[in-house]
Coordinates of N, CA and C in Angstrom, one line a residue:
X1 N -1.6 19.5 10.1 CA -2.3 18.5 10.8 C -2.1 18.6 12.2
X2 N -2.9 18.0 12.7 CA -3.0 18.1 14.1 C -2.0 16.7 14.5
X3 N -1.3 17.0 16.0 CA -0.9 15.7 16.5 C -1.5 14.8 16.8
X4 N -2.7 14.9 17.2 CA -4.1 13.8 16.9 C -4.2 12.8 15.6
X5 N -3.8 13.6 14.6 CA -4.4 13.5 12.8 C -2.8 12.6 12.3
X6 N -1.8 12.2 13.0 CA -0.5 11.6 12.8 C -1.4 10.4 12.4
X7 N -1.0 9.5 11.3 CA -1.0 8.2 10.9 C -0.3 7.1 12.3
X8 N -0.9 5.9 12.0 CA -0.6 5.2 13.3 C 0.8 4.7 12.4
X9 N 1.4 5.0 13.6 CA 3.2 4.3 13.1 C 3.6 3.0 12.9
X10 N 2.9 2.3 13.1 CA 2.9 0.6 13.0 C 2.4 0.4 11.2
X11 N 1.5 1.6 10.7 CA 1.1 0.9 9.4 C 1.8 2.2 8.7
X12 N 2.3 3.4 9.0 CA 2.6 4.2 8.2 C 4.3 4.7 8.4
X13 N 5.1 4.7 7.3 CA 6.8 5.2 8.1 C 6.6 6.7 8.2
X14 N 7.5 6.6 9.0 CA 7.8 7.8 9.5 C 8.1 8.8 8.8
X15 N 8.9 8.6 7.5 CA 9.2 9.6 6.3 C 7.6 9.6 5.9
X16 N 6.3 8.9 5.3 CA 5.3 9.6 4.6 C 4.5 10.1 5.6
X17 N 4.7 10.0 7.0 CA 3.6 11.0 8.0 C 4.5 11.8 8.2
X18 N 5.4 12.2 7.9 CA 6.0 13.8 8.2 C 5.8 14.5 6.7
X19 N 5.5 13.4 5.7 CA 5.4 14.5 4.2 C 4.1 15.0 4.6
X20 N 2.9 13.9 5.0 CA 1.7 13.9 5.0 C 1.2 15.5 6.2
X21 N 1.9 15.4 7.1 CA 2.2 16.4 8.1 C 1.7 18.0 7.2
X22 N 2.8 17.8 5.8 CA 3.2 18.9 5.5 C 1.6 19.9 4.5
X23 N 0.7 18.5 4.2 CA -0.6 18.4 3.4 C -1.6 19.0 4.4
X24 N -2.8 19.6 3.5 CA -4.0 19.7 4.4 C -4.6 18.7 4.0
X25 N -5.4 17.9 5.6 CA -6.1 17.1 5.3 C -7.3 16.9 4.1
X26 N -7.8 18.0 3.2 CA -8.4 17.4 2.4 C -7.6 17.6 1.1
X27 N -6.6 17.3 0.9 CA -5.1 17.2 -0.2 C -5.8 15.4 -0.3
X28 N -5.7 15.4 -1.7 CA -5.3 14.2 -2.2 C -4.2 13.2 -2.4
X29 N -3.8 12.1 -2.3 CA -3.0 11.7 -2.4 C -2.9 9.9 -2.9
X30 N -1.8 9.7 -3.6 CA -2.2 8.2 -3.9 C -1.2 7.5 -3.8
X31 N -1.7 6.5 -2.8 CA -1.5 4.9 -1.9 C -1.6 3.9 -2.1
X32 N -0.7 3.3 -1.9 CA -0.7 1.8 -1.8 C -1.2 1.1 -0.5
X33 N -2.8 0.2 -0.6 CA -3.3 -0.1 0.7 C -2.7 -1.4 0.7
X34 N -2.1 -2.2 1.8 CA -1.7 -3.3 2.2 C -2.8 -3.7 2.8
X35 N -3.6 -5.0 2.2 CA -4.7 -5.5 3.3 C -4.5 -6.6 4.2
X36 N -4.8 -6.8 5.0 CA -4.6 -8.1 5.6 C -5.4 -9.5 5.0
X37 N -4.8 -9.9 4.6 CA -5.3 -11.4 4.1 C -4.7 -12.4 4.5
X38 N -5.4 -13.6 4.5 CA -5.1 -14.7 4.6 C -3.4 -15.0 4.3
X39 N -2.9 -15.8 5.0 CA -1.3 -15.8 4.7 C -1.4 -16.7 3.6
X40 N -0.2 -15.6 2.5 CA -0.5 -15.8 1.4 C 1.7 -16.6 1.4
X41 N 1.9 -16.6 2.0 CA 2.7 -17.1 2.3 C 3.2 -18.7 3.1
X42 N 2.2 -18.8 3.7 CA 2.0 -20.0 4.3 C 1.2 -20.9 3.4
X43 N 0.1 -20.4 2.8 CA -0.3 -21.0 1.5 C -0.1 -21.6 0.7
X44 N 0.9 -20.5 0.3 CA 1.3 -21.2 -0.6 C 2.8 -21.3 -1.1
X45 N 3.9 -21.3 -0.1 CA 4.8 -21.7 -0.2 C 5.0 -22.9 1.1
X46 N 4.5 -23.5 1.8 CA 4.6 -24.2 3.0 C 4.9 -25.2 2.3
X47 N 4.7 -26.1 1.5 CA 5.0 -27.4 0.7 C 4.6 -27.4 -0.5
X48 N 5.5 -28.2 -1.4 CA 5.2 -28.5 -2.9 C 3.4 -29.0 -2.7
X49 N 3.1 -28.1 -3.4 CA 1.4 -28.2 -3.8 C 1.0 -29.0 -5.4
X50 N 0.3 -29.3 -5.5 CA 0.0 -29.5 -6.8 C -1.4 -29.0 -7.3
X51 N -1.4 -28.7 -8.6 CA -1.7 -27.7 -9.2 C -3.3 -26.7 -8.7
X52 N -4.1 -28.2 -8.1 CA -5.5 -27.8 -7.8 C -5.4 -27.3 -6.5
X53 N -3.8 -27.6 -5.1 CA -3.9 -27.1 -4.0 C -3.6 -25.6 -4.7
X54 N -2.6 -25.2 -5.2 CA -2.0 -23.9 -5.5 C -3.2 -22.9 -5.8
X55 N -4.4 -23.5 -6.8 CA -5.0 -22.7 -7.5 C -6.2 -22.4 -6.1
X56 N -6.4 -23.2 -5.1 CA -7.3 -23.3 -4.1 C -6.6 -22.4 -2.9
X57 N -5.5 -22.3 -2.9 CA -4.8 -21.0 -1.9 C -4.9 -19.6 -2.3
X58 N -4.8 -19.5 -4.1 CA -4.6 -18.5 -4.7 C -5.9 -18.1 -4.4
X59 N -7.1 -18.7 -4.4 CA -8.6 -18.4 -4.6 C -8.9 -18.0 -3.2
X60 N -8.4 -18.5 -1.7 CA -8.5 -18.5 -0.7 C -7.9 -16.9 -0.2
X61 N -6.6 -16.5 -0.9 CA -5.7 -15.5 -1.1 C -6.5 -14.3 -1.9
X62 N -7.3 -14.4 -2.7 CA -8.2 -13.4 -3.2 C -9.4 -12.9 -3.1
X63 N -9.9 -14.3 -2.3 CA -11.2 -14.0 -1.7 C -11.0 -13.5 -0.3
X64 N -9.8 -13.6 0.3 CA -10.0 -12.6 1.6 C -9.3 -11.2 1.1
X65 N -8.7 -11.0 0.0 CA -8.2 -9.8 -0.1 C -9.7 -9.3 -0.4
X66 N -10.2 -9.4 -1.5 CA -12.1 -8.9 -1.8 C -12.3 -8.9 0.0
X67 N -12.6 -9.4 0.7 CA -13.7 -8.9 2.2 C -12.5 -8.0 2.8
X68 N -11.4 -8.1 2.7 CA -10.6 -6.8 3.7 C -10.9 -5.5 2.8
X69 N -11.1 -5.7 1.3 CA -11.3 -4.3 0.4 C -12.9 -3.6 1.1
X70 N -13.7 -4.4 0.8 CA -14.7 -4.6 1.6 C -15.4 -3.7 2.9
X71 N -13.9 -4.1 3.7 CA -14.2 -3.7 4.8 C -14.0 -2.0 4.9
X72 N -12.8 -2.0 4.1 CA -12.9 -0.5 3.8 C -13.1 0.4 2.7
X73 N -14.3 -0.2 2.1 CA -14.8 0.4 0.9 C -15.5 1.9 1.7
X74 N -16.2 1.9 2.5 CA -16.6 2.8 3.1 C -16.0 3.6 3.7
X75 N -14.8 3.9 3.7 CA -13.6 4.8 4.7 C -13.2 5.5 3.4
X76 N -13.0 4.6 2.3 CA -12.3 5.2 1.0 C -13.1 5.6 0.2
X77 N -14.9 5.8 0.2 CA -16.2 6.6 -0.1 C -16.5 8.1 0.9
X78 N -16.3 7.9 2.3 CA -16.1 8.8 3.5 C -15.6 9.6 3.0
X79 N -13.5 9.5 2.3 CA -12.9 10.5 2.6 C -13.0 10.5 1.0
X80 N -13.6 10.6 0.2 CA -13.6 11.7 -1.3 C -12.0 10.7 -2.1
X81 N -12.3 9.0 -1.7 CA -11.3 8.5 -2.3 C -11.5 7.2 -3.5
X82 N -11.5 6.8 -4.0 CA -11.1 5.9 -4.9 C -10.1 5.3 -5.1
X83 N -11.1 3.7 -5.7 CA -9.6 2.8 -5.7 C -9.0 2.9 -7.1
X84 N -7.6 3.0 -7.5 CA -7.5 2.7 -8.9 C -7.0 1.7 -9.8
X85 N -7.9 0.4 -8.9 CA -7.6 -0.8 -9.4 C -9.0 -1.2 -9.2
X86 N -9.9 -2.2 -10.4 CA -11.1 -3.0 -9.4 C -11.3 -4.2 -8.8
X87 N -9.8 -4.9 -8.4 CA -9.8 -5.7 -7.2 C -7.9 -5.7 -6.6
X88 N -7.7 -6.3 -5.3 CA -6.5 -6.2 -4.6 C -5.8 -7.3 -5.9
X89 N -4.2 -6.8 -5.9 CA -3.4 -8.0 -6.4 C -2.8 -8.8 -5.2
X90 N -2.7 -10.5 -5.8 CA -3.0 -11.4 -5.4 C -2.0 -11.2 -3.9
X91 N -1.1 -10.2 -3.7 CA -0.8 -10.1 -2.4 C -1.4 -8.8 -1.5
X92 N -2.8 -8.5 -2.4 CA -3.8 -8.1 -1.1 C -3.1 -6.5 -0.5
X93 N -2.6 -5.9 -2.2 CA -2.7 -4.7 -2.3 C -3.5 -4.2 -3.5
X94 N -3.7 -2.8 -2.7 CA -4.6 -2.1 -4.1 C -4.1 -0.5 -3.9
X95 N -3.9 0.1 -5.4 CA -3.8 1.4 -5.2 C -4.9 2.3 -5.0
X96 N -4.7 3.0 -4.2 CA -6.0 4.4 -4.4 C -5.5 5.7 -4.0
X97 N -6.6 6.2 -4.4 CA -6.4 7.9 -4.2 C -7.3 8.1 -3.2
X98 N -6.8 9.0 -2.5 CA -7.7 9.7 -1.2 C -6.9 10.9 -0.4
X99 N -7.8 11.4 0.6 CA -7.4 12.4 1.1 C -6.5 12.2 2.4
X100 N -5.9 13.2 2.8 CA -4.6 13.1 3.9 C -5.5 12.4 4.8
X101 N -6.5 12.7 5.1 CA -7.3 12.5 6.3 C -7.9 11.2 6.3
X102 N -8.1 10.7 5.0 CA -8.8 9.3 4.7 C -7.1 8.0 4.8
X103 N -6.2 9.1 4.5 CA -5.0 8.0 5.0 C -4.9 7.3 6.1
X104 N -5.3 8.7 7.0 CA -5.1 8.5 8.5 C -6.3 7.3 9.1
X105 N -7.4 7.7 8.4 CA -8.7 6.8 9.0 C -8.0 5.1 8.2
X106 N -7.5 5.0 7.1 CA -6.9 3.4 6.4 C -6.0 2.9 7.7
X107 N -5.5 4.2 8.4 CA -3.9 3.5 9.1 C -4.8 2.7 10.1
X108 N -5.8 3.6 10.3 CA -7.1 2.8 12.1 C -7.5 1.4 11.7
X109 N -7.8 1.5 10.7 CA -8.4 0.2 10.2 C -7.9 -0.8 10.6
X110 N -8.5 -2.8 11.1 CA -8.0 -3.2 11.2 C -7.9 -4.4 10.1
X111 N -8.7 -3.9 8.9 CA -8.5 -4.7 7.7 C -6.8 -4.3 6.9
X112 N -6.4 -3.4 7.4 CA -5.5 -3.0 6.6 C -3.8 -2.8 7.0
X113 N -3.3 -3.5 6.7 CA -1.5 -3.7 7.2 C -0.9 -3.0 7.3
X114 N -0.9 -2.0 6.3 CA 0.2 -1.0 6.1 C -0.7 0.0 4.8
X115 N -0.3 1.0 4.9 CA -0.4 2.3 4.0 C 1.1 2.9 3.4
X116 N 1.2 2.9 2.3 CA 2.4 3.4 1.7 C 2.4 4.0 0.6
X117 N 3.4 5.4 0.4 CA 2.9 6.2 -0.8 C 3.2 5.2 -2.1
X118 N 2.7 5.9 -2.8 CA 2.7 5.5 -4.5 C 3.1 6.5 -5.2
X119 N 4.9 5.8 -5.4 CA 5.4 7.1 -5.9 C 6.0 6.7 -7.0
X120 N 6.5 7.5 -7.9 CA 7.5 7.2 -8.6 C 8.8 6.9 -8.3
X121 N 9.1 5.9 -9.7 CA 10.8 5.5 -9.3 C 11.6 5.5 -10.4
X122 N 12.3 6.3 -10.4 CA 13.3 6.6 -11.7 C 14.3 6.4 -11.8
X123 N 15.3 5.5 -13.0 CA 16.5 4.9 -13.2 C 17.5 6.1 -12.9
X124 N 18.5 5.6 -12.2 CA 19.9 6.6 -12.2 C 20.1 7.0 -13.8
X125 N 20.5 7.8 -13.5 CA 21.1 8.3 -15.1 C 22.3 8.3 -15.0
X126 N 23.3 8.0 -15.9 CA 25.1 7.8 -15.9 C 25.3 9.5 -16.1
X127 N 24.5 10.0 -16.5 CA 24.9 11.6 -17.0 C 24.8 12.4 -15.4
X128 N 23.9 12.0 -14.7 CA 23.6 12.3 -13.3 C 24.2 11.9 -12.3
X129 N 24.7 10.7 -12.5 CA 25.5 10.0 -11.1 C 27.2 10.6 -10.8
X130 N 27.2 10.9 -9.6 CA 28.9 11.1 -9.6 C 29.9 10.2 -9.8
X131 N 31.0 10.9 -10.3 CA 32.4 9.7 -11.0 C 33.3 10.1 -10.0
X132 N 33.7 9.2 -9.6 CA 35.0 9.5 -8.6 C 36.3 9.1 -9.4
X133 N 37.3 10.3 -9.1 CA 38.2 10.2 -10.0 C 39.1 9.2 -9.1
X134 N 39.8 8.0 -9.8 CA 41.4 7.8 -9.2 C 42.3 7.9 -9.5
X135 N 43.6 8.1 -8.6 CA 44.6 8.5 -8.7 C 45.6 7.3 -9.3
X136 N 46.3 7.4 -10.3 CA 46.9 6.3 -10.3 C 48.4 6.5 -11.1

């Protein structure tokens, strides 16, 4: 990649733009989009709600995650990507696949918070982990 083609640092860490670095932009890869939505935090933790405020934040909370998806349905059609979910969960993430280069165009966006890989995560194993002997 080019120094140009670097993901914006505010939405992407530093460890997955130097893996991403190591990809040709048309390499696929699959992400977790953070979208900006409505504060789904102020919503709905700001005060004991009852049942019909809660269910009217949650609705408020998913209807803006749908228009930020929205916004970049067409960035993640551009770069040869798909989502692999068919709507954000309720905190206004969605996984998808796309190319190095369609990362970089999600990081420009301003519907979108953050970009993060989607990776796997696997339990320590006791058979794997080091034992430190003591002396006693």
């Amino acid at each position: 990649m080019h120094r140009h083609d670097v993901p914006n640092p505010n939405k992407v860490s530093p460890e997955f733009a130097s893996r991403l670095t190591n990809l040709e932009p048309q390499q696929k890869v699959r992400v977790i989009v953070l979208l900006h939505v409505q504060d789904a935090q102020s919503s709905l933790l700001n005060k004991r709600q009852s049942r019909s405020e809660r269910q009217a934040a949650i609705k408020a909370v998913r209807e803006s995650a749908k228009q930020a998806l929205g916004n970049i349905s067409g960035i993640i059609q551009n770069f040869e990507g798909r989502s692999l979910t068919e709507h954000p969960d309720l905190l206004g993430s969605i996984p998808v696949e796309i190319t190095v280069a369609g990362v970089n165009a999600l990081a420009e966006s301003e519907a979108v918070k953050a970009v993060i890989e989607d990776q796997s995560i696997y339990p320590i194993h006791l058979s794997n982990s080091l034992k430190i002997n003591t002396l006693e």
